[in-house]
Amino acid sequence: MKCKQCGTEVPEGAAFCSACGAALTAAMAPASPKQRLAPKPLANADPEDPEEVLWEGRFSKLAMLGSWLSAGAFTLAAIVLGFFLDFDGTKWTWAIIAITAVWLGLILWLLYQQFSIRYSMTSQRLIHEHGLLWRRTDRIEAIDIDDVSVTQGPIARMVGVGNIKIVSSDQSTPLFYLQGIDDARAVATMIDEVRRKERRKRGVHIESV
């Protein structure tokens, strides 16, 4: 297909033209991630260089599917072992305590991840908020992002969840992971497109000065 702005041939599904950096039409753009929002301007954005929120996400419940399956296998094994070895009352008590501790630990970890971590991607930067009582916000400028990659295990691939690795030239955050992200490949593609567009825009601006 061709860019309507400059007529350059661009790959099918590309969101931006590789020649002029123009955003392609919605019909040409790739499928949106499940967590992607309709772009909305930030209240304190510079009117000459508006910044929009493109995506917001959290740690997915599906990211712990492997842990839930392992906990289920552990529970079943403990029960079978108890009957096979003819546990007495004391041993059954300890077995139940161990099983409860495993499940409670997983639930608490999921709740912590769900309520303490939030990710946002704007048209200019990646934002990471974390903490329960005291919140900390880290920002990585899109122009500083050098590489984006996705890691998925066998179970994660089946449900579309993964960890996104960000390599940046930001001295405070040279390496950063977005963990347990739904539709991870689509989100990683979107982040890569934003950083490419921002670099092209800044490059044109610098050359014009």
Short mmCIF file of C-alpha atoms in Angstrom, two decimals:
data_model
loop_
_atom_site.label_atom_id
_atom_site.label_comp_id
_atom_site.label_asym_id
_atom_site.label_seq_id
_atom_site.Cartn_x
_atom_site.Cartn_y
_atom_site.Cartn_z
CA MET A 1 0.00 0.00 0.00
CA LYS A 2 1.02 3.66 -0.40
CA CYS A 3 1.29 6.58 2.01
CA LYS A 4 -1.37 9.19 1.16
CA GLN A 5 0.99 11.97 2.25
CA CYS A 6 4.03 11.28 0.06
CA GLY A 7 3.08 8.25 -2.06
CA THR A 8 5.86 6.01 -0.70
CA GLU A 9 5.23 2.25 -0.67
CA VAL A 10 4.85 1.08 2.96
CA PRO A 11 4.47 -2.43 4.45
CA GLU A 12 0.94 -3.72 4.95
CA GLY A 13 -0.30 -2.92 8.46
CA ALA A 14 2.25 -0.14 9.17
CA ALA A 15 1.00 2.67 11.40
CA PHE A 16 3.44 5.35 10.18
CA CYS A 17 5.15 6.10 6.86
CA SER A 18 8.86 5.21 6.94
CA ALA A 19 9.69 8.11 4.60
CA CYS A 20 7.77 11.11 5.92
CA GLY A 21 6.58 9.84 9.31
CA ALA A 22 2.93 10.61 8.59
CA ALA A 23 0.34 8.57 10.49
CA LEU A 24 -1.52 6.22 8.17
CA THR A 25 -5.29 5.91 8.17
CA ALA A 26 -7.12 3.81 10.75
CA ALA A 27 -7.95 1.28 8.04
CA MET A 28 -4.24 0.77 7.36
CA ALA A 29 -3.15 0.66 10.99
CA PRO A 30 -2.49 -2.67 12.72
CA ALA A 31 -5.03 -4.17 15.06
CA SER A 32 -5.09 -2.34 18.38
CA PRO A 33 -3.91 -4.06 21.57
CA LYS A 34 -6.71 -5.12 23.90
CA GLN A 35 -5.63 -2.53 26.45
CA ARG A 36 -5.11 0.34 23.95
CA LEU A 37 -7.29 3.37 24.53
CA ALA A 38 -8.59 5.95 22.11
CA PRO A 39 -5.88 8.65 22.10
CA LYS A 40 -6.70 11.39 24.58
CA PRO A 41 -4.74 14.62 25.15
CA LEU A 42 -3.09 15.22 28.50
CA ALA A 43 -4.38 18.17 30.48
CA ASN A 44 -0.92 19.75 30.86
CA ALA A 45 0.28 18.99 27.32
CA ASP A 46 2.19 21.63 25.36
CA PRO A 47 -0.29 23.01 22.76
CA GLU A 48 2.55 23.27 20.23
CA ASP A 49 3.58 19.65 20.82
CA PRO A 50 0.46 17.84 22.12
CA GLU A 51 0.92 14.62 24.07
CA GLU A 52 -1.75 11.90 23.97
CA VAL A 53 -2.25 8.76 26.05
CA LEU A 54 -2.15 5.85 23.59
CA TRP A 55 -2.27 2.86 25.96
CA GLU A 56 -2.66 1.98 29.63
CA GLY A 57 -2.11 -1.44 31.17
CA ARG A 58 -1.51 -3.45 34.32
CA PHE A 59 -0.19 -6.87 35.29
CA SER A 60 -2.56 -9.43 33.75
CA LYS A 61 -4.26 -12.15 35.79
CA LEU A 62 -3.43 -14.54 32.95
CA ALA A 63 0.29 -13.91 33.50
CA MET A 64 0.12 -16.19 36.55
CA LEU A 65 -1.65 -19.04 34.77
CA GLY A 66 1.47 -21.20 34.96
CA SER A 67 1.75 -20.54 38.71
CA TRP A 68 -1.92 -21.43 39.25
CA LEU A 69 -1.44 -24.70 37.36
CA SER A 70 1.69 -25.50 39.39
CA ALA A 71 -0.16 -24.78 42.64
CA GLY A 72 -2.99 -27.06 41.51
CA ALA A 73 -0.51 -29.84 40.73
CA PHE A 74 1.15 -29.37 44.14
CA THR A 75 -2.22 -29.55 45.90
CA LEU A 76 -3.22 -32.72 44.05
CA ALA A 77 0.18 -34.32 44.72
CA ALA A 78 -0.04 -33.51 48.44
CA ILE A 79 -3.51 -35.06 48.72
CA VAL A 80 -2.54 -38.21 46.80
CA LEU A 81 0.65 -38.55 48.85
CA GLY A 82 -1.35 -38.16 52.05
CA PHE A 83 -3.68 -41.02 51.16
CA PHE A 84 -0.84 -43.17 49.82
CA LEU A 85 1.27 -42.75 52.98
CA ASP A 86 -1.78 -42.86 55.26
CA PHE A 87 -1.14 -39.49 56.95
CA ASP A 88 -2.29 -39.13 60.53
CA GLY A 89 -4.04 -36.02 61.88
CA THR A 90 -0.83 -34.06 62.49
CA LYS A 91 0.58 -34.71 59.02
CA TRP A 92 -2.71 -33.77 57.37
CA THR A 93 -2.67 -30.53 59.36
CA TRP A 94 0.80 -29.65 58.08
CA ALA A 95 -0.18 -30.61 54.53
CA ILE A 96 -3.22 -28.32 54.68
CA ILE A 97 -1.08 -25.50 56.10
CA ALA A 98 1.43 -25.91 53.25
CA ILE A 99 -1.30 -25.95 50.59
CA THR A 100 -3.00 -22.89 52.11
CA ALA A 101 0.31 -21.01 52.27
CA VAL A 102 1.00 -21.67 48.58
CA TRP A 103 -2.42 -20.46 47.42
CA LEU A 104 -2.47 -17.49 49.79
CA GLY A 105 0.99 -16.43 48.62
CA LEU A 106 -0.08 -16.52 44.98
CA ILE A 107 -3.25 -14.53 45.68
CA LEU A 108 -1.38 -11.86 47.65
CA TRP A 109 1.27 -11.58 44.93
CA LEU A 110 -1.39 -11.15 42.24
CA LEU A 111 -3.19 -8.47 44.28
CA TYR A 112 0.09 -6.63 44.85
CA GLN A 113 0.94 -6.67 41.14
CA GLN A 114 -2.59 -5.62 40.16
CA PHE A 115 -2.92 -2.67 42.52
CA SER A 116 0.66 -1.39 42.85
CA ILE A 117 1.83 -1.25 39.22
CA ARG A 118 0.47 0.73 36.30
CA TYR A 119 1.93 1.36 32.85
CA SER A 120 1.07 4.10 30.36
CA MET A 121 2.37 4.90 26.88
CA THR A 122 1.87 8.37 25.49
CA SER A 123 2.88 9.80 22.14
CA GLN A 124 6.12 11.00 23.78
CA ARG A 125 7.04 8.78 26.72
CA LEU A 126 6.59 5.52 28.64
CA ILE A 127 5.31 6.02 32.21
CA HIS A 128 5.66 3.49 35.04
CA GLU A 129 3.82 4.06 38.33
CA HIS A 130 4.41 1.67 41.22
CA GLY A 131 3.86 1.44 44.97
CA LEU A 132 0.90 0.95 47.31
CA LEU A 133 1.16 3.57 50.06
CA TRP A 134 3.92 5.63 48.47
CA ARG A 135 3.69 5.97 44.69
CA ARG A 136 6.74 6.45 42.50
CA THR A 137 6.55 7.49 38.86
CA ASP A 138 9.34 6.80 36.36
CA ARG A 139 9.36 8.12 32.81
CA ILE A 140 11.34 7.03 29.77
CA GLU A 141 11.24 9.39 26.81
CA ALA A 142 10.21 7.63 23.60
CA ILE A 143 13.21 9.11 21.80
CA ASP A 144 15.51 7.41 24.37
CA ILE A 145 14.10 3.91 23.75
CA ASP A 146 16.69 1.93 21.76
CA ASP A 147 15.10 -1.52 21.54
CA VAL A 148 11.83 -3.30 22.34
CA SER A 149 11.49 -7.09 22.64
CA VAL A 150 8.95 -9.60 23.98
CA THR A 151 9.51 -12.75 26.06
CA GLN A 152 6.78 -15.41 26.31
CA GLY A 153 6.79 -18.91 27.76
CA PRO A 154 4.73 -21.75 26.25
CA ILE A 155 1.66 -21.10 28.43
CA ALA A 156 1.94 -17.31 28.05
CA ARG A 157 1.97 -17.65 24.26
CA MET A 158 -1.32 -19.56 24.36
CA VAL A 159 -3.07 -16.71 26.21
CA GLY A 160 -1.23 -13.83 24.52
CA VAL A 161 0.54 -12.59 27.66
CA GLY A 162 4.22 -11.69 27.87
CA ASN A 163 6.98 -9.53 29.33
CA ILE A 164 8.19 -6.56 27.29
CA LYS A 165 11.87 -5.63 27.59
CA ILE A 166 12.80 -1.98 27.03
CA VAL A 167 16.44 -1.01 26.41
CA SER A 168 17.00 2.74 26.60
CA SER A 169 19.71 5.38 26.72
CA ASP A 170 18.06 6.83 29.84
CA GLN A 171 20.85 6.67 32.46
CA SER A 172 18.42 6.14 35.35
CA THR A 173 16.54 3.30 33.58
CA PRO A 174 18.77 1.64 30.97
CA LEU A 175 16.82 -1.63 31.21
CA PHE A 176 13.14 -1.92 32.07
CA TYR A 177 10.52 -4.70 31.96
CA LEU A 178 6.76 -4.40 31.55
CA GLN A 179 5.64 -7.62 33.18
CA GLY A 180 2.53 -9.70 32.51
CA ILE A 181 1.13 -7.60 29.67
CA ASP A 182 -1.97 -8.70 27.75
CA ASP A 183 -1.52 -8.80 23.96
CA ALA A 184 2.19 -8.23 24.56
CA ARG A 185 3.33 -8.41 20.93
CA ALA A 186 0.84 -5.77 19.78
CA VAL A 187 1.78 -3.48 22.68
CA ALA A 188 5.50 -3.90 21.92
CA THR A 189 4.85 -3.05 18.26
CA MET A 190 2.95 0.07 19.29
CA ILE A 191 5.80 1.20 21.59
CA ASP A 192 8.33 0.64 18.79
CA GLU A 193 6.21 2.66 16.35
CA VAL A 194 5.93 5.54 18.82
CA ARG A 195 9.67 5.68 19.43
CA ARG A 196 10.41 5.56 15.68
CA LYS A 197 7.93 8.36 14.99
CA GLU A 198 9.33 10.49 17.83
CA ARG A 199 12.89 10.01 16.59
CA ARG A 200 11.93 10.98 13.04
CA LYS A 201 10.10 14.05 14.32
CA ARG A 202 12.99 15.17 16.50
CA GLY A 203 15.46 14.50 13.69
CA VAL A 204 13.52 16.74 11.28
CA HIS A 205 13.28 19.45 13.95
CA ILE A 206 17.01 19.36 14.69
CA GLU A 207 17.93 19.52 10.99
CA SER A 208 15.59 22.46 10.43
CA VAL A 209 17.33 24.41 13.21
#
